[in-house]
PDB file of C-alpha atoms in Angstrom:
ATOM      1  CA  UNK A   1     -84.922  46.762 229.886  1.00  0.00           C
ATOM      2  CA  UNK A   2     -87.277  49.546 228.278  1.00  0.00           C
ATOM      3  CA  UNK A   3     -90.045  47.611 229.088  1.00  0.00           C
ATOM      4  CA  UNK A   4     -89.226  48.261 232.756  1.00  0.00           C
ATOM      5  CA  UNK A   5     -88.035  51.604 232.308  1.00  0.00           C
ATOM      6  CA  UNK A   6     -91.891  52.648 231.037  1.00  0.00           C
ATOM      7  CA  UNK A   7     -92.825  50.839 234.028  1.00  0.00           C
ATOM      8  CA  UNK A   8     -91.354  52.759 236.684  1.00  0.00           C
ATOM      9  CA  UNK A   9     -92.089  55.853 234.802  1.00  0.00           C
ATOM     10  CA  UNK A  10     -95.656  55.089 234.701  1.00  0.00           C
ATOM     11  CA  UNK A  11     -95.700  54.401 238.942  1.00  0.00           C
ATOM     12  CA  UNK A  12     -92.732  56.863 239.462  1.00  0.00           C
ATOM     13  CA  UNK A  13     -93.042  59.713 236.608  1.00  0.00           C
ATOM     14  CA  UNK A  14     -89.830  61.422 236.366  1.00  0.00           C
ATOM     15  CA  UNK A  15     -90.022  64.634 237.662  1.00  0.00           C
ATOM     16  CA  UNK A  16     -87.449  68.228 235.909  1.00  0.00           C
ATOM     17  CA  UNK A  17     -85.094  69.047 238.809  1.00  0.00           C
ATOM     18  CA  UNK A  18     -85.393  72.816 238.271  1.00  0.00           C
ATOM     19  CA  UNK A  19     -89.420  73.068 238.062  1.00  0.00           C
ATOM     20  CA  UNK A  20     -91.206  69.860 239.003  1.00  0.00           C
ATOM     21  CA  UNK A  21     -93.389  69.392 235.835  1.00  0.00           C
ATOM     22  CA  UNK A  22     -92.877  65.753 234.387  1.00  0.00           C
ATOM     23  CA  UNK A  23     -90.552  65.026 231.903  1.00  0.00           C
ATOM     24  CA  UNK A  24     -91.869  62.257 230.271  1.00  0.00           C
ATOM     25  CA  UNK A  25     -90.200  59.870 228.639  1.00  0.00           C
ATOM     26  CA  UNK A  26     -86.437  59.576 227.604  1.00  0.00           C
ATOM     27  CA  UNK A  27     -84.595  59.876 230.275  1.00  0.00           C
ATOM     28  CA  UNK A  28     -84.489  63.842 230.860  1.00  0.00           C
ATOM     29  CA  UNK A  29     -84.460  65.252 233.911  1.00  0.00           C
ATOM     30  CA  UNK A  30     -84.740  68.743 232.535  1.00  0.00           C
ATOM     31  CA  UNK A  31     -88.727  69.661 230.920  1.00  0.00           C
ATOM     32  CA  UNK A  32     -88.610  70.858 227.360  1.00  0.00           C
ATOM     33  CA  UNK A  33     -89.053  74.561 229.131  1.00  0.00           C
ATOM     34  CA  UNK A  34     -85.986  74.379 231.362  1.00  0.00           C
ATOM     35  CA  UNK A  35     -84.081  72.840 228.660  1.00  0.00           C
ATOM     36  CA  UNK A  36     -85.335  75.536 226.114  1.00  0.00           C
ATOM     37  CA  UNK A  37     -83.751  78.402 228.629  1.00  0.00           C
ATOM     38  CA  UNK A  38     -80.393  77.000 228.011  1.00  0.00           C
ATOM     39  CA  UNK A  39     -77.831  78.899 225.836  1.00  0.00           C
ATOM     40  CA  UNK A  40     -75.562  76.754 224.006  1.00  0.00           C
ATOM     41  CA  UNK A  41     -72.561  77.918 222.938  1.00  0.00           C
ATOM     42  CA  UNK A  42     -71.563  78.112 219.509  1.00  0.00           C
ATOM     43  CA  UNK A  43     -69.025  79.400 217.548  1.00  0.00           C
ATOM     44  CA  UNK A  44     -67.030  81.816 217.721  1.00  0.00           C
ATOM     45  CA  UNK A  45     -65.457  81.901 220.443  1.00  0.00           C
ATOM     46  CA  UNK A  46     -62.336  83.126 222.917  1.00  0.00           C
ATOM     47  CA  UNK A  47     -59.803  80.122 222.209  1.00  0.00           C
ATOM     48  CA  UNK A  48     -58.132  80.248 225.877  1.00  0.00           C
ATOM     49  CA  UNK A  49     -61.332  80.718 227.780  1.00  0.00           C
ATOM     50  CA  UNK A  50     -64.262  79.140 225.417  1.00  0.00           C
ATOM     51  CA  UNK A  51     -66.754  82.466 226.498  1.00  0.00           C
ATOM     52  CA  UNK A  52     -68.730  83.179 223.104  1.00  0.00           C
ATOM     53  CA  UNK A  53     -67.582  86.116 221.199  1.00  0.00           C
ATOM     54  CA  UNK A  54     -70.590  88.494 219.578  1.00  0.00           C
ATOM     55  CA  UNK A  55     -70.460  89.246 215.560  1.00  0.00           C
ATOM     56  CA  UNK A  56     -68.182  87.420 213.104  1.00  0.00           C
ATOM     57  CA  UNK A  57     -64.794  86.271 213.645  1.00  0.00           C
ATOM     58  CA  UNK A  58     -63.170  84.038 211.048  1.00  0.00           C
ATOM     59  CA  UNK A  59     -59.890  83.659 212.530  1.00  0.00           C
ATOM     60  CA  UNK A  60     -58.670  82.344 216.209  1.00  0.00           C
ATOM     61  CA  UNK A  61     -59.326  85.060 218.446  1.00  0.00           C
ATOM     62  CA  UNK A  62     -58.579  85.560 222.090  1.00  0.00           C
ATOM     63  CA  UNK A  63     -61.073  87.919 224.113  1.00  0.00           C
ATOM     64  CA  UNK A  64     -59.744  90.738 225.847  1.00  0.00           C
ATOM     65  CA  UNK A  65     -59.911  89.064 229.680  1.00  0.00           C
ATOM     66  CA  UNK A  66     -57.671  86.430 228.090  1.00  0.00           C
ATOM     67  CA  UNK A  67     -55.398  88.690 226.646  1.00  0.00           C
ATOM     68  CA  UNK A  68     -54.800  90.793 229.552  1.00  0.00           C
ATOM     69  CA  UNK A  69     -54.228  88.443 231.829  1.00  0.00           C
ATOM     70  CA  UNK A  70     -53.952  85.147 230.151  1.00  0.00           C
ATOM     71  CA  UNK A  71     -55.464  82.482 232.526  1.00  0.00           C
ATOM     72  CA  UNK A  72     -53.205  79.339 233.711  1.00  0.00           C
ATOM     73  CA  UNK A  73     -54.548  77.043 231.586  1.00  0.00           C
ATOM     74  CA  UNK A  74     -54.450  76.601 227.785  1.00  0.00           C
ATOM     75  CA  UNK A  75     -57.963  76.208 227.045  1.00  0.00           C
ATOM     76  CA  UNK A  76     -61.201  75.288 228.601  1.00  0.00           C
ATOM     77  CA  UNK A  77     -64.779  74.923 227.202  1.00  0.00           C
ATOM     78  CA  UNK A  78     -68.307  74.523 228.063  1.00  0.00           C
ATOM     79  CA  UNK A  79     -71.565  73.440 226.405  1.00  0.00           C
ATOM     80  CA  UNK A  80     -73.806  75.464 227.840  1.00  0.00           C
ATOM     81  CA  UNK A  81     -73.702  78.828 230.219  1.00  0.00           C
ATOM     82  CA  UNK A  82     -74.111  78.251 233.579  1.00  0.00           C
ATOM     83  CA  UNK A  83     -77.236  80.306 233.971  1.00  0.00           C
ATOM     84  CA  UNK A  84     -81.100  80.447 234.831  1.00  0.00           C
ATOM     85  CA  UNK A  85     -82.392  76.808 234.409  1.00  0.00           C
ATOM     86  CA  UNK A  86     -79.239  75.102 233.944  1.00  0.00           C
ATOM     87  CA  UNK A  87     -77.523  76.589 237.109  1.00  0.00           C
ATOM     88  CA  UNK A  88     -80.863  75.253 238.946  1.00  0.00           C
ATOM     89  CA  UNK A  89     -80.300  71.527 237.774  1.00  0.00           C
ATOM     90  CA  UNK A  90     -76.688  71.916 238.919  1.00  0.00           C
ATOM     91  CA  UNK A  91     -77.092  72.931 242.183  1.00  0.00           C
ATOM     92  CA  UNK A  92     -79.769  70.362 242.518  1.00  0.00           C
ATOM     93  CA  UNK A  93     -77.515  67.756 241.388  1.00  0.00           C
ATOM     94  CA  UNK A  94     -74.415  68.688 243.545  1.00  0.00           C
ATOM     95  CA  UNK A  95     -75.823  69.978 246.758  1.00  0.00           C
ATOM     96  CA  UNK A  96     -79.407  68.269 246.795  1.00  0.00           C
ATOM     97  CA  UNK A  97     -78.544  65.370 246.207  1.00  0.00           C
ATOM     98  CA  UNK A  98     -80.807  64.985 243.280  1.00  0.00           C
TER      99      UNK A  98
END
């Protein structure tokens, strides 16, 4: 299966949705620069809405969106932030068919 895998990505080099550069191999379809402008999110964090919290918090904590008006849901979370190259790939992938 690998074997033609390398194949196709030596006739049909796999191209990052956001910039166009090739990705090489590995199945990406983000180049290490798109992929390096993501921002993963990491502990800590609002326990109702998963958005990252700034300093040190060793206890649960709620942020103050959540606490003010306290969404309809118990809890949601996300790997990354839906920003720069990340939000490109997305839209690629939902509205260009990509």
């Amino acid at each position: 299966m690998d074997v033609w895998r390398n194949l196709l990505d030596l006739v049909y080099p796999r191209n990052c949705v956001v910039c166009g550069r090739t990705v090489g191999r590995g199945g990406h379809t983000l180049c290490w620069n798109c992929l390096a402008e993501a921002f993963f999110i990491r502990p800590p964090l609002c326990a109702v809405c998963g958005n990252p919290a700034e300093g040190r918090i060793d206890k649960a904590y709620t942020c103050a969106t959540c606490a003010r008006r306290p969404p309809r849901f118990e809890a949601a979370r996300s790997a990354v932030r839906f920003r720069t190259s990340l939000r490109k790939a997305l839209h690629a992938f939902k509205y260009g068919h990509a």
